[in-house]
Coordinates of N, CA and C in Angstrom, one line a residue:
Q1 N 58.0 50.7 82.0 CA 57.4 49.8 82.9 C 56.5 49.9 83.7
L2 N 56.5 51.2 84.2 CA 55.4 51.5 84.8 C 54.0 51.5 84.2
K3 N 54.0 52.2 83.2 CA 52.6 51.8 82.5 C 52.3 50.4 82.2
S4 N 53.3 49.7 82.2 CA 52.7 48.2 82.0 C 52.0 47.4 83.2
N5 N 52.4 47.9 84.2 CA 52.1 47.5 85.5 C 50.7 48.5 86.2
G6 N 50.4 49.2 85.2 CA 49.2 49.9 85.6 C 49.3 51.2 86.4
W7 N 51.0 51.8 86.3 CA 51.2 52.9 86.9 C 50.8 54.4 85.7
E8 N 50.5 55.4 86.6 CA 50.9 56.8 85.5 C 52.1 57.1 85.9
S9 N 52.5 57.9 85.7 CA 53.8 58.8 85.6 C 53.9 60.1 85.1
L10 N 54.4 61.1 85.9 CA 54.7 62.1 85.8 C 55.9 62.8 86.0
H11 N 56.3 63.8 84.9 CA 57.6 64.4 85.1 C 57.9 65.6 85.2
C12 N 58.4 66.0 86.3 CA 58.1 67.6 86.7 C 59.9 67.9 86.9
K13 N 60.3 68.9 85.8 CA 61.9 69.3 85.8 C 61.9 70.8 86.3
F14 N 62.2 71.3 87.3 CA 62.4 72.4 87.7 C 63.6 73.0 87.1
N15 N 63.5 74.4 86.7 CA 64.5 74.9 86.5 C 64.8 76.4 87.1
H16 N 65.8 77.1 86.9 CA 65.4 78.6 87.4 C 64.8 79.5 86.5
V17 N 64.6 79.0 85.4 CA 63.7 79.8 84.4 C 62.3 79.8 84.7
G18 N 62.0 78.7 85.3 CA 60.5 78.0 85.4 C 59.9 78.7 86.6
R19 N 60.8 79.5 87.7 CA 60.2 79.9 88.7 C 59.2 81.1 88.7
R20 N 59.2 81.5 87.7 CA 58.3 82.8 87.5 C 57.0 82.8 88.2
Q21 N 56.2 81.8 88.0 CA 54.9 81.5 88.5 C 54.7 80.2 89.4
P22 N 54.3 80.4 90.6 CA 54.0 79.4 91.4 C 53.3 78.4 90.8
L23 N 53.8 76.9 91.2 CA 53.4 75.4 90.5 C 53.0 75.4 89.3
S24 N 54.1 76.5 88.6 CA 54.1 76.5 86.8 C 54.6 74.3 86.4
T25 N 55.7 74.8 86.7 CA 56.0 73.1 86.4 C 55.5 72.0 87.0
I26 N 55.0 72.4 87.9 CA 53.9 71.0 88.7 C 52.7 71.1 87.5
A27 N 51.9 71.9 87.6 CA 51.0 72.2 86.6 C 51.1 71.9 85.1
S28 N 52.5 72.2 84.6 CA 52.5 72.0 83.2 C 52.8 70.4 83.1
A29 N 53.3 69.4 84.3 CA 53.0 68.1 84.0 C 52.0 67.5 84.2
F30 N 51.3 68.2 84.6 CA 49.8 67.5 84.6 C 49.0 68.0 83.4
D31 N 49.3 69.2 82.9 CA 48.8 69.5 81.4 C 49.4 68.8 80.2
S32 N 50.5 68.5 80.5 CA 51.3 67.2 79.3 C 50.5 66.1 79.9
L33 N 50.1 65.6 80.6 CA 49.4 64.3 81.0 C 47.9 64.6 80.4
F34 N 46.9 65.4 80.4 CA 46.0 65.9 79.8 C 46.1 66.1 78.0
S35 N 47.2 66.6 78.1 CA 47.5 66.6 76.1 C 47.7 65.2 75.9
S36 N 48.2 64.4 76.3 CA 48.7 63.2 75.9 C 47.4 62.2 76.0
L37 N 46.6 62.2 77.0 CA 44.9 62.0 77.5 C 44.2 62.1 75.8
L38 N 44.1 63.5 75.5 CA 43.6 63.9 74.5 C 43.9 63.4 73.0
S39 N 45.4 63.5 72.9 CA 45.6 63.0 71.7 C 45.4 61.0 71.3
T40 N 45.8 60.4 72.4 CA 45.5 59.3 72.1 C 43.9 58.5 72.3
E41 N 43.5 59.0 73.2 CA 41.7 58.9 73.1 C 40.8 59.8 72.2
N42 N 40.1 59.0 71.4 CA 39.2 59.6 71.0 C 37.6 59.1 70.6
T43 N 37.5 58.7 71.8 CA 35.8 58.2 72.4 C 35.5 59.0 73.1
W44 N 34.5 59.7 73.2 CA 33.9 60.4 73.9 C 32.2 60.2 74.3
G45 N 32.0 59.2 75.8 CA 30.7 58.7 75.8 C 30.3 58.1 74.3
S46 N 30.8 57.3 74.1 CA 30.1 56.2 72.5 C 29.5 54.8 73.3
G47 N 28.7 55.0 74.4 CA 28.1 54.0 75.2 C 29.1 52.9 75.8
G48 N 30.3 53.0 76.0 CA 31.1 52.5 76.6 C 31.8 53.7 77.5
S49 N 32.5 52.7 78.4 CA 33.2 53.3 79.4 C 34.8 53.7 78.8
D50 N 35.1 54.9 78.9 CA 36.2 55.2 78.5 C 37.3 56.0 79.2
K51 N 38.4 55.8 79.5 CA 39.3 56.6 80.3 C 38.9 57.9 80.5
L52 N 38.8 58.7 79.4 CA 38.9 60.2 79.1 C 37.5 60.9 79.8
G53 N 36.4 59.8 79.4 CA 34.8 59.8 79.5 C 34.9 59.8 81.0
D54 N 35.3 58.9 81.7 CA 35.3 58.7 83.0 C 36.0 60.0 84.0
M55 N 37.2 60.5 83.2 CA 37.8 61.3 83.9 C 37.3 62.5 84.0
R56 N 36.4 63.0 82.6 CA 35.4 64.4 82.7 C 34.3 64.2 83.5
T57 N 33.9 62.9 83.7 CA 32.9 62.6 85.0 C 33.3 63.1 86.1
N58 N 34.3 62.3 86.6 CA 34.8 62.5 87.8 C 35.4 63.9 88.1
L59 N 35.8 64.8 87.2 CA 36.2 66.2 87.2 C 34.9 67.2 87.3
L60 N 33.9 67.0 86.6 CA 32.7 67.9 86.7 C 31.9 67.5 88.0
K61 N 32.2 66.6 88.7 CA 31.8 66.4 90.3 C 32.6 66.8 91.2
S62 N 33.9 66.7 90.8 CA 34.6 67.2 92.1 C 34.8 68.6 92.1
F63 N 34.8 69.2 91.0 CA 35.1 70.7 91.2 C 33.6 71.7 90.8
D64 N 33.7 72.9 91.2 CA 32.4 73.8 91.1 C 33.1 74.8 90.2
E65 N 31.8 75.9 89.5 CA 32.4 76.6 88.8 C 33.6 77.6 89.1
E66 N 33.7 78.0 90.3 CA 34.6 78.7 90.9 C 36.3 78.3 90.8
S67 N 36.1 76.9 91.2 CA 37.5 76.4 90.5 C 38.2 75.8 89.2
F68 N 36.8 75.6 88.3 CA 37.7 75.4 87.0 C 38.3 76.8 86.3
P69 N 38.3 77.6 86.3 CA 39.2 79.1 86.0 C 40.5 78.9 86.8
I70 N 40.3 78.7 87.7 CA 42.1 78.6 88.6 C 42.6 77.4 87.9
L71 N 42.2 76.6 87.9 CA 42.6 75.1 87.1 C 42.9 75.2 85.7
F72 N 42.4 75.8 84.9 CA 42.2 75.9 83.5 C 43.7 77.3 83.3
H73 N 43.4 77.8 83.9 CA 44.5 78.8 84.1 C 46.1 78.2 84.1
L74 N 46.0 77.1 84.6 CA 47.3 76.4 85.3 C 47.4 75.4 84.4
M75 N 46.5 74.6 83.6 CA 46.6 73.6 83.0 C 45.2 73.7 82.2
P76 N 45.9 74.6 80.8 CA 44.8 75.0 79.7 C 44.4 73.8 79.2
N77 N 45.0 72.9 79.0 CA 44.5 71.4 78.6 C 43.2 70.8 79.0
L78 N 42.9 70.8 80.4 CA 42.2 70.5 81.2 C 40.6 71.1 80.9
R79 N 40.6 72.2 80.4 CA 39.7 72.9 79.8 C 39.0 71.9 78.9
R80 N 39.8 71.1 77.5 CA 39.5 70.5 76.5 C 39.0 68.9 77.1
V81 N 39.5 68.4 78.2 CA 39.3 67.0 79.0 C 37.9 67.4 79.3
V82 N 37.6 68.7 80.0 CA 36.2 68.8 80.6 C 34.8 69.2 79.9
S83 N 35.5 69.8 78.7 CA 34.5 69.8 77.7 C 34.1 68.7 77.1
N84 N 33.0 68.6 76.7 CA 32.2 67.4 75.8 C 32.7 67.3 74.4
D85 N 33.0 68.4 74.0 CA 33.2 68.1 72.5 C 34.7 68.8 72.2
G86 N 35.3 69.2 73.3 CA 36.7 69.6 72.7 C 36.7 71.5 72.9
N87 N 35.7 71.7 72.7 CA 35.7 73.1 72.9 C 35.4 73.8 74.5
S88 N 35.5 75.2 74.6 CA 35.4 75.7 75.9 C 34.0 75.2 76.2
I89 N 33.6 75.2 77.5 CA 32.5 75.1 77.9 C 31.8 76.1 78.3
D90 N 30.9 76.4 78.2 CA 30.0 77.7 78.1 C 30.2 78.3 79.8
M91 N 29.9 77.5 81.1 CA 29.9 78.0 82.4 C 31.1 78.4 82.6
Q92 N 32.3 78.1 81.9 CA 33.5 78.3 82.5 C 34.3 79.4 81.4
Q93 N 33.7 80.2 81.1 CA 34.1 81.1 80.0 C 34.7 82.1 80.8
A94 N 34.6 82.4 82.0 CA 35.3 83.5 82.9 C 36.6 83.4 82.7
E95 N 37.6 84.2 82.6 CA 39.1 83.8 82.6 C 39.4 84.3 84.2
Y96 N 40.2 83.4 84.5 CA 41.1 83.9 85.6 C 42.2 84.7 85.8
V97 N 42.4 85.7 86.2 CA 43.3 86.4 86.1 C 44.3 86.0 87.6
F98 N 45.9 85.7 86.8 CA 46.3 85.5 87.7 C 46.9 86.3 88.7
D99 N 47.0 86.2 89.9 CA 47.4 87.2 90.8 C 48.5 86.4 92.1
E100 N 49.8 86.6 92.0 CA 50.4 85.6 92.6 C 50.0 85.8 94.2
S101 N 49.9 87.3 94.7 CA 49.5 87.2 96.0 C 48.6 86.5 96.7
A102 N 47.0 86.4 95.4 CA 46.2 86.1 96.1 C 46.2 84.6 96.1
M103 N 47.1 84.3 95.2 CA 47.7 82.3 95.0 C 48.3 82.2 96.4
I104 N 48.9 83.3 96.4 CA 50.1 82.9 98.1 C 48.9 82.8 99.2
S105 N 47.8 83.7 99.2 CA 47.2 84.0 100.2 C 46.2 82.8 100.2
S106 N 45.9 82.3 99.2 CA 44.9 81.1 99.3 C 45.5 79.7 99.0
K107 N 46.8 79.5 99.7 CA 47.7 78.2 99.3 C 46.8 77.0 99.9
I108 N 46.2 77.2 101.2 CA 45.3 76.2 101.3 C 44.4 75.5 100.3
R109 N 43.8 76.6 99.5 CA 42.9 76.3 98.5 C 43.5 75.6 97.4
L110 N 44.7 76.0 97.1 CA 45.1 75.5 95.7 C 45.5 74.1 96.2
H111 N 46.4 73.7 97.4 CA 46.6 72.5 97.7 C 45.5 71.3 97.8
N112 N 44.6 71.9 98.0 CA 42.9 70.9 98.1 C 42.7 70.9 96.7
L113 N 42.4 71.8 95.8 CA 42.1 71.5 94.4 C 43.5 70.5 93.6
F114 N 44.4 70.8 94.1 CA 45.5 69.7 93.5 C 45.0 68.3 93.9
Y115 N 44.7 68.1 95.3 CA 44.5 67.0 96.0 C 43.3 66.7 95.5
E116 N 42.1 67.6 95.2 CA 40.8 66.9 94.4 C 41.0 66.5 92.9
L117 N 42.0 67.0 92.3 CA 42.6 66.8 90.9 C 43.2 65.3 90.9
L118 N 44.0 65.1 91.5 CA 44.8 63.7 92.0 C 43.5 62.6 92.1
K119 N 42.6 63.3 92.6 CA 41.5 61.7 93.1 C 40.7 61.9 92.0
A120 N 40.2 62.9 91.4 CA 39.7 62.9 90.1 C 40.1 62.0 88.8
I121 N 41.2 62.2 88.6 CA 42.1 61.7 87.3 C 42.6 60.5 87.6
S122 N 42.8 60.0 89.4 CA 43.6 58.8 89.1 C 42.6 57.6 89.6
D123 N 42.5 56.7 88.2 CA 42.4 55.4 88.4 C 43.1 54.3 88.6
A124 N 44.3 54.8 88.6 CA 45.7 54.0 88.9 C 46.6 54.6 89.6
P125 N 47.9 53.9 90.6 CA 48.4 54.5 91.0 C 49.3 55.4 90.4
M126 N 49.8 56.9 90.8 CA 50.5 57.5 89.9 C 52.0 58.2 90.9
L127 N 52.7 58.1 89.9 CA 54.4 58.5 90.8 C 54.6 59.8 89.8
L128 N 55.0 60.7 90.8 CA 55.6 62.0 90.5 C 57.0 62.0 90.6
F129 N 57.6 62.1 89.4 CA 59.3 62.4 89.4 C 59.3 64.0 89.6
L130 N 60.2 64.1 90.7 CA 60.5 65.7 90.6 C 62.1 65.6 90.7
D131 N 62.6 66.4 89.6 CA 63.7 66.5 89.0 C 64.4 67.8 89.4
D132 N 65.6 68.1 89.9 CA 66.2 69.6 90.1 C 65.2 70.0 91.2
L133 N 65.0 69.6 92.0 CA 63.9 70.1 93.4 C 64.5 71.5 93.9
H134 N 65.9 71.7 93.9 CA 66.5 72.9 94.4 C 66.2 74.1 93.3
W135 N 65.8 73.8 92.3 CA 65.0 75.1 91.6 C 63.5 75.6 91.4
A136 N 63.0 74.3 92.6 CA 61.3 74.5 92.6 C 61.1 75.6 93.4
D137 N 59.9 76.6 92.9 CA 59.4 77.6 93.9 C 58.7 77.0 95.0
S138 N 58.3 78.2 96.1 CA 58.2 78.0 97.6 C 56.8 76.6 97.2
A139 N 55.8 77.5 96.5 CA 54.4 76.9 96.4 C 54.5 75.2 95.7
S140 N 55.5 75.2 95.0 CA 55.5 73.7 94.9 C 56.3 72.8 95.7
L141 N 57.3 73.5 96.3 CA 57.6 72.8 97.6 C 56.7 72.3 98.9
D142 N 55.9 73.5 98.8 CA 55.0 73.3 100.2 C 53.9 72.3 99.7
L143 N 53.4 72.2 98.3 CA 52.4 71.3 97.7 C 53.2 69.9 98.2

């Protein structure tokens, strides 16, 4: 019923197995949203305004080339959303190497990236369901 009222919803189910990588459960929920959008939208800049094209434009305006590899590492389908043709975009070919200690030390930057991501993709209210929060990693709780 949320969708029929113009809301987006994401479901995050934390568990003790998913605690290996900080923010992985929340990132996975966003990645599922991107995958869903990619499977249902098939118009890329066909002259009209489409949700995926608008999202792509907003994302490209919101992030620099240093931010995309971090986001792509956390949400692989985001690369396909940002890419005009569904392939990897040239300027983002450098792979982000996951370093948990660096991620912890740059917590504020990650929080800002998620905040900017929400602003860039949200054209409607968004509800985030957090299930089994007691299993959440500390980075997800801080976010």
